[in-house]
Amino acid sequence: MKNSLVRAGVGVTVLAAVVGLAGCGSRGAESGSTATGGAASGAKKEAVIGLIAPLSGGLSAMGLGMKNSVDLAIKQANDNNTIPGWTLKLDAKDDEAKPEPGKNAATALAANDNVVGVVGTLNSSVAGPVQPVLNGANIAMVSPANTNPSLTRGNDLANPKRLYASYFRTCTTDDVQGPFAAQYLLEKGINSVATIHDKKTYGQGLVEAFTKEFTAKGGKVVAAETINPDDANYSAAISKVKAASPKAVYYGGEYPQAGPLSQQMKAAGLAVPLMGGDGIFDPQFIKLAGTGSTNDLATSVGAPIAKMAKGQEFLDAYKKGNYKEEPSAYGAYAYDAAKAIIEGLKVSLKDATSAKDARKATVEAIGKASFDGVSGKVAFDQYGDSTTRTLTVYKVTDGAWKDDKTGEVAK
C-alpha cells in the first residue's frame, strides 16, 4: 500500500482475509514487547521480530490485521520449535500511519539487541524514514504492503538502483497495479476517466502509473484533481470532475477518504464507479461509502487468499487464534513477511551466540529465501521486490468485495 497503503476475497469472509490480506492486537506503541508462542525453557535464547504499522487511527483495521498475522506466524514457529534453541517474540509498534512516529518506532526497535527483523510498514510514506534506520542497524525489513516502486529501485525507475540491502516486500508495486487497473477499465469499454488523489506518496504514485498506461492505450483523462486528506467535504473536486462527464473516477489514496468521496460523488449525481488501489480494499470502504458503493472497484495484490493453495489453512488458523480483528487486506502478506524472516533465521541463528550478531546473516538469508506462502510463491528479486506480479480486481457486489478478475499486467 501505499502512502500507504495501503493493501477480501470472495464474499465477506474472503474480503476480510485479503483486504485484508488489499494490501496497512493491542496498541504496540504503548504496550512494548509481547511474548508469543509456547513457553521457552531457561536454556533458550530470545530473538525478537518487530512490527511497525498503524495500530490506532483510521488505518488501524489494516495495521491490526498485520499485527495479528505476524503474531500467528511467530506462535506457530515457537510451537513447532522451528528454530531450535531460540524463542521468538513480537514487539509491535504503532506508527499512526505517520512518518515521524514510524521513524521513532524503528529507532526503538534498532536499539533492542534482540531484534532480528521487522515486518512493516503499511504506508510507503512511512517506509521512507524507517528504511535507513533499520538498514543502518543491519535489521531486515519486510513489508507486506508498501507499493511505491521507488522504495526498492530509486526515483529513476528507468535506471533502477537498490537503495537498501535490508529491505524486501511480499507485495507487488504501483507500477504494476496502476496499469492493471487501466487495462481493466479499457477492457470494460470505459475510455474516459477523471483522477483524484490525496497528494501523498502512495496516492500520487498510483495515479501517475494509472494515467501513463491509460493514456498510452487510448484512454482519456478528462479531469485531474486532488483532495486534502484531512478534509471531510470533497464537493469542490467533485464539482469539477462531474463537469467533465467521466465514465469512472480513479482515486489514489486510502479508504478513510475514498469511502466518503464515493458517497459524496453519488449524492452529487456523479453516478459512475470509483476505482482505487489496495488502499481502499477494505470492508471499511463499503461501510463509509454506503449503498452507493455498488460497482465500485479496487485492485489488490495477489489472488483471493481463500482461493490460494494455503489460503484456507491460514484463514482457519487465524480464526482459531481468536483474534478480535479480521486479517484485512494485508494479513496474509504480513504472515508471509514474518515467515520470510523466520526462514532467514533458520540459517542465521543456527550457530549464532546472540541475536544481534545474526542480523547481517539474516538479511542475506532472506534474500535467498524461496517458499510457498499463503499469498503464493515468496521469493525476492535483486531489488528486494516480490517476484510474484499477480493482481486482482474486486467489485462491490451485494455489500461486499467480490473478485472480478485475477491476472497479470498485459505486456
XYZ file of C-alpha atoms in Angstrom:
411
model
C 0.000 0.000 0.000
C 0.937 2.603 -0.146
C 1.259 6.027 1.210
C 0.078 3.777 2.148
C -1.038 1.793 1.545
C -2.124 0.738 1.898
C -3.024 -3.327 0.779
C -11.155 -9.595 0.944
C -11.728 -12.292 -1.209
C -14.874 -13.970 -2.377
C -17.687 -12.869 -0.121
C -17.400 -11.257 3.258
C -15.068 -13.891 4.719
C -12.537 -13.711 1.928
C -12.858 -9.970 1.814
C -11.887 -9.708 5.409
C -8.986 -12.004 4.803
C -7.489 -10.419 1.742
C -8.494 -6.991 2.489
C -7.323 -7.917 4.215
C -4.583 -9.758 3.308
C -5.761 -5.229 -0.027
C -2.548 -4.918 0.827
C -1.755 -1.017 6.072
C -3.924 -6.806 18.680
C -3.042 -4.255 21.215
C -1.567 -0.817 20.844
C 2.063 -1.823 20.244
C 3.470 1.671 20.701
C 2.249 1.720 24.260
C 2.475 -1.948 25.162
C 6.019 -2.696 24.054
C 7.163 -6.280 23.733
C 4.604 -9.036 23.642
C 5.671 -12.632 24.195
C 4.058 -15.033 21.777
C 4.095 -18.752 21.280
C 4.871 -21.692 23.517
C 6.771 -21.334 26.747
C 10.517 -21.276 26.417
C 12.849 -23.162 28.698
C 15.529 -21.301 30.572
C 18.128 -22.594 28.127
C 16.554 -20.921 25.130
C 17.791 -17.621 23.764
C 15.406 -14.889 22.636
C 15.048 -13.265 19.217
C 12.529 -10.511 18.517
C 10.588 -9.777 15.345
C 9.292 -6.228 15.334
C 6.227 -4.810 13.645
C 5.705 -1.211 12.543
C 2.155 -0.427 11.432
C -0.829 1.808 12.242
C -2.376 0.167 15.302
C -4.582 3.184 16.002
C -6.398 5.702 13.841
C -8.190 5.412 10.520
C -5.976 2.680 9.036
C -5.845 0.512 12.153
C -8.053 -2.165 10.558
C -5.173 -2.992 8.229
C -2.460 -2.492 10.828
C -4.079 -4.742 13.423
C -4.668 -7.420 10.800
C -0.943 -7.275 10.049
C -0.025 -7.491 13.730
C -2.243 -10.494 14.372
C -0.935 -12.323 11.331
C 2.687 -11.825 12.378
C 1.754 -12.984 15.862
C 0.264 -16.147 14.349
C 3.431 -16.898 12.360
C 5.581 -16.456 15.464
C 3.342 -18.639 17.615
C 3.460 -21.406 15.038
C 7.254 -21.209 14.799
C 7.595 -21.459 18.572
C 5.082 -24.283 18.880
C 6.880 -26.230 16.141
C 10.359 -25.478 17.535
C 11.232 -24.177 14.078
C 14.467 -22.634 15.360
C 15.946 -24.972 17.990
C 17.404 -23.200 20.994
C 15.551 -19.983 20.324
C 12.210 -18.471 21.301
C 10.732 -15.788 19.054
C 8.829 -12.812 20.430
C 6.851 -9.982 18.858
C 7.409 -6.303 19.582
C 4.641 -4.306 17.854
C 4.938 -0.549 17.441
C 2.209 1.899 16.403
C 3.346 4.280 13.650
C -0.060 6.007 13.446
C 0.385 5.926 9.634
C 2.772 8.882 10.033
C 6.467 9.170 9.082
C 7.828 10.582 12.346
C 6.219 8.020 14.688
C 7.370 5.361 12.224
C 10.956 6.578 12.432
C 10.747 6.652 16.223
C 9.429 3.092 16.247
C 12.316 1.957 14.042
C 14.831 3.699 16.311
C 13.389 1.952 19.358
C 13.486 -1.456 17.692
C 17.034 -0.944 16.430
C 18.135 -0.196 19.996
C 16.916 -3.614 21.143
C 19.794 -6.061 20.631
C 17.361 -8.960 20.366
C 15.549 -7.572 17.309
C 16.485 -9.561 14.198
C 13.835 -8.435 11.716
C 10.851 -6.139 11.277
C 7.575 -6.583 9.415
C 6.200 -3.283 8.073
C 5.361 -0.709 7.205
C 1.865 -0.355 5.764
C 2.401 3.085 4.248
C 5.046 3.868 1.662
C 5.451 7.376 3.084
C 6.276 5.867 6.471
C 8.701 3.366 4.960
C 10.926 6.156 3.641
C 12.265 7.326 7.029
C 12.165 3.815 8.513
C 14.379 2.169 5.885
C 17.692 3.936 6.679
C 17.276 3.425 10.434
C 16.829 -0.331 10.165
C 19.350 -0.677 7.356
C 21.957 1.134 9.443
C 21.487 -1.497 12.126
C 21.571 -4.393 9.625
C 17.978 -5.283 10.525
C 15.867 -6.873 7.810
C 12.638 -5.051 6.958
C 9.978 -6.981 5.044
C 6.896 -5.003 4.062
C 3.615 -6.697 3.208
C 2.062 -3.504 1.878
C 4.492 -0.837 0.574
C 3.709 -0.488 -3.122
C 5.648 2.596 -4.203
C 8.347 1.302 -6.599
C 10.931 3.919 -5.613
C 11.437 2.258 -2.228
C 13.377 -0.570 -3.845
C 14.579 0.882 -7.151
C 15.056 4.587 -6.506
C 13.309 7.544 -8.097
C 14.735 6.915 -11.563
C 12.897 3.730 -12.488
C 14.486 3.728 -15.941
C 17.834 3.250 -14.210
C 16.957 1.232 -11.107
C 19.349 1.024 -8.212
C 18.735 -0.799 -4.960
C 18.777 1.662 -2.083
C 18.797 -0.586 0.988
C 20.066 -4.147 1.062
C 17.957 -4.952 4.135
C 14.587 -4.015 2.583
C 12.186 -6.517 0.984
C 8.476 -6.730 0.266
C 5.976 -9.514 -0.294
C 3.501 -7.368 -2.275
C 3.735 -6.123 -5.840
C 4.144 -2.440 -6.737
C 2.131 0.501 -8.064
C 3.899 0.491 -11.415
C 2.144 -2.856 -11.892
C -1.075 -2.115 -10.012
C -1.868 1.153 -11.809
C -1.519 -0.315 -15.321
C -3.566 -3.368 -14.322
C -6.441 -1.079 -13.315
C -6.102 0.944 -16.522
C -6.225 -2.159 -18.699
C -9.254 -3.455 -16.817
C -11.273 -0.272 -17.352
C -10.386 -0.116 -21.051
C -11.428 -3.763 -21.456
C -14.797 -2.792 -19.971
C -15.236 -0.002 -22.511
C -14.505 2.797 -20.057
C -12.250 5.083 -22.070
C -12.675 8.385 -20.240
C -11.896 8.852 -16.567
C -11.218 11.557 -14.038
C -8.442 11.077 -11.494
C -8.298 12.259 -7.896
C -5.538 11.655 -5.363
C -4.702 12.678 -1.809
C -1.294 14.203 -2.586
C 0.501 11.543 -0.536
C 3.257 9.228 -1.764
C 1.037 6.235 -2.356
C -1.923 8.004 -3.894
C 0.030 10.262 -6.211
C 2.290 7.455 -7.405
C -0.656 5.179 -8.082
C -2.484 7.802 -10.144
C 0.655 8.582 -12.129
C 1.159 4.912 -13.007
C -2.516 4.514 -13.915
C -2.579 7.653 -16.055
C 0.517 6.703 -18.013
C -0.912 3.326 -19.010
C -4.480 4.549 -19.560
C -3.498 7.325 -21.946
C -0.898 5.190 -23.731
C -3.593 2.641 -24.545
C -6.012 5.225 -25.941
C -7.928 6.317 -22.858
C -8.541 9.963 -21.982
C -8.189 11.600 -18.589
C -10.838 14.338 -18.700
C -10.050 15.839 -15.292
C -7.263 15.517 -12.728
C -7.980 16.756 -9.200
C -6.585 16.409 -5.690
C -8.088 16.466 -2.213
C -6.792 17.268 1.233
C -6.937 14.016 3.238
C -7.724 15.993 6.398
C -10.906 17.411 4.872
C -14.312 15.787 5.140
C -16.060 17.638 2.310
C -14.867 16.957 -1.231
C -17.522 18.954 -3.092
C -15.032 21.247 -4.845
C -13.190 18.373 -6.523
C -16.422 16.511 -7.223
C -17.976 19.542 -8.970
C -15.008 19.888 -11.307
C -14.944 16.171 -12.060
C -18.695 15.989 -12.659
C -18.492 18.799 -15.206
C -16.057 16.700 -17.275
C -18.545 13.777 -17.535
C -16.134 10.872 -16.942
C -17.263 7.264 -17.181
C -15.349 6.435 -13.993
C -13.226 8.093 -11.317
C -9.828 6.648 -10.463
C -8.747 7.509 -6.930
C -5.272 7.339 -5.420
C -5.442 7.063 -1.655
C -6.958 5.037 1.152
C -10.392 4.040 2.367
C -10.898 6.686 5.108
C -11.171 9.296 2.335
C -12.245 7.073 -0.564
C -15.427 5.900 1.174
C -16.808 9.385 1.844
C -15.646 10.509 -1.604
C -17.671 7.756 -3.251
C -20.703 8.566 -1.122
C -20.485 12.279 -1.899
C -19.981 11.612 -5.621
C -23.178 9.592 -5.848
C -25.111 12.112 -3.744
C -23.989 14.868 -6.136
C -25.302 12.935 -9.127
C -21.945 11.611 -10.338
C -23.215 8.051 -10.649
C -20.093 6.371 -12.022
C -17.819 3.759 -10.442
C -14.996 4.872 -8.199
C -11.923 2.703 -8.629
C -8.873 2.666 -6.425
C -5.912 0.536 -5.409
C -5.295 -1.753 -2.477
C -5.523 1.220 -0.131
C -9.310 1.207 -0.453
C -9.717 -2.563 -0.465
C -11.187 -2.973 2.991
C -14.721 -3.556 4.327
C -14.488 -0.118 5.920
C -14.627 1.441 2.453
C -18.049 -0.092 1.846
C -19.242 0.943 5.294
C -18.164 4.546 4.698
C -19.404 4.723 1.108
C -22.813 3.234 1.838
C -25.201 1.606 -0.607
C -23.935 3.779 -3.447
C -20.671 1.834 -3.409
C -22.205 -0.947 -5.523
C -20.000 -1.500 -8.602
C -17.095 0.476 -7.134
C -13.769 -1.226 -7.845
C -10.386 -1.847 -6.274
C -7.224 -3.621 -7.265
C -5.267 -5.560 -4.674
C -2.087 -7.570 -4.690
C -2.185 -11.283 -5.372
C -5.102 -13.631 -5.873
C -8.003 -14.028 -3.416
C -6.474 -15.713 -0.385
C -9.242 -18.264 0.049
C -8.528 -19.487 -3.489
C -4.818 -19.981 -2.854
C -3.428 -23.439 -2.046
C -2.605 -22.472 1.542
C -5.205 -19.740 1.892
C -7.914 -21.608 3.752
C -5.301 -23.137 6.045
C -4.223 -19.614 7.027
C -7.789 -18.398 7.494
C -8.653 -21.381 9.675
C -5.543 -20.915 11.836
C -6.262 -17.187 12.152
C -9.824 -17.892 13.263
C -8.608 -20.491 15.750
C -6.256 -17.862 17.171
C -9.314 -15.906 18.392
C -8.042 -12.540 17.176
C -10.534 -9.726 17.655
C -9.815 -8.135 14.271
C -10.031 -9.568 10.757
C -6.768 -10.193 8.805
C -7.763 -7.335 6.494
C -6.081 -6.703 3.157
C -2.517 -7.384 4.229
C -2.837 -10.105 6.828
C -1.698 -12.899 4.525
C 1.169 -10.784 3.187
C 2.249 -9.876 6.729
C 2.145 -13.559 7.647
C 4.342 -14.356 4.635
C 6.663 -11.455 5.524
C 7.115 -12.903 9.016
C 7.650 -16.365 7.522
C 10.346 -14.920 5.237
C 12.148 -13.541 8.283
C 11.761 -16.877 10.065
C 13.156 -18.679 7.018
C 16.169 -16.394 7.254
C 16.510 -17.070 10.971
C 16.689 -20.804 10.346
C 20.031 -20.093 8.722
C 21.329 -17.111 10.694
C 20.519 -18.312 14.223
C 21.685 -21.882 13.750
C 25.155 -21.223 15.157
C 24.700 -17.657 16.443
C 25.640 -16.749 20.002
C 23.403 -13.665 20.032
C 20.511 -12.239 18.022
C 22.368 -9.033 17.212
C 25.318 -10.928 15.768
C 22.907 -12.722 13.411
C 21.366 -9.598 11.874
C 23.515 -9.327 8.762
C 23.311 -13.058 8.082
C 19.526 -12.831 8.439
C 19.345 -10.184 5.720
C 21.462 -12.297 3.406
C 19.394 -15.431 4.057
C 16.077 -13.647 3.435
C 17.357 -12.513 0.054
C 17.839 -16.165 -0.897
C 14.552 -17.390 0.573
C 12.068 -19.174 -1.670
C 8.981 -20.945 -0.356
C 5.287 -21.470 -0.981
C 3.487 -18.905 1.127
C -0.148 -18.137 1.801
C -0.129 -15.398 -0.831
C 1.706 -17.559 -3.389
C 5.369 -18.106 -4.151
C 7.525 -15.976 -1.862
C 10.889 -15.008 -3.333
C 12.717 -11.749 -3.983
C 14.489 -10.281 -6.983
C 17.743 -8.319 -6.999
C 15.972 -5.217 -5.677
C 14.155 -6.969 -2.847
C 10.840 -6.912 -4.710
C 8.473 -9.847 -4.783
C 8.877 -11.987 -7.873
C 5.089 -12.508 -7.913
C 3.177 -9.977 -10.038
C -0.369 -11.304 -9.727
C -3.182 -8.823 -9.068
C -6.952 -8.978 -8.633
C -9.737 -6.526 -9.399
C -12.539 -6.589 -6.832
C -16.049 -5.177 -7.276
C -18.547 -4.184 -4.592
C -21.441 -6.584 -5.052
C -24.295 -7.098 -2.574
C -22.459 -5.073 0.043
C -19.155 -6.947 -0.136
C -15.966 -7.032 -2.173
C -16.020 -9.893 -4.678
C -13.195 -10.800 -7.024
C -13.889 -9.997 -10.653
C -10.580 -10.626 -12.435
C -7.228 -12.109 -11.420
C -4.138 -11.979 -13.622
C -1.021 -10.028 -14.522
C -0.437 -6.844 -16.467
C -0.590 -7.443 -20.217
C 2.636 -6.566 -21.957
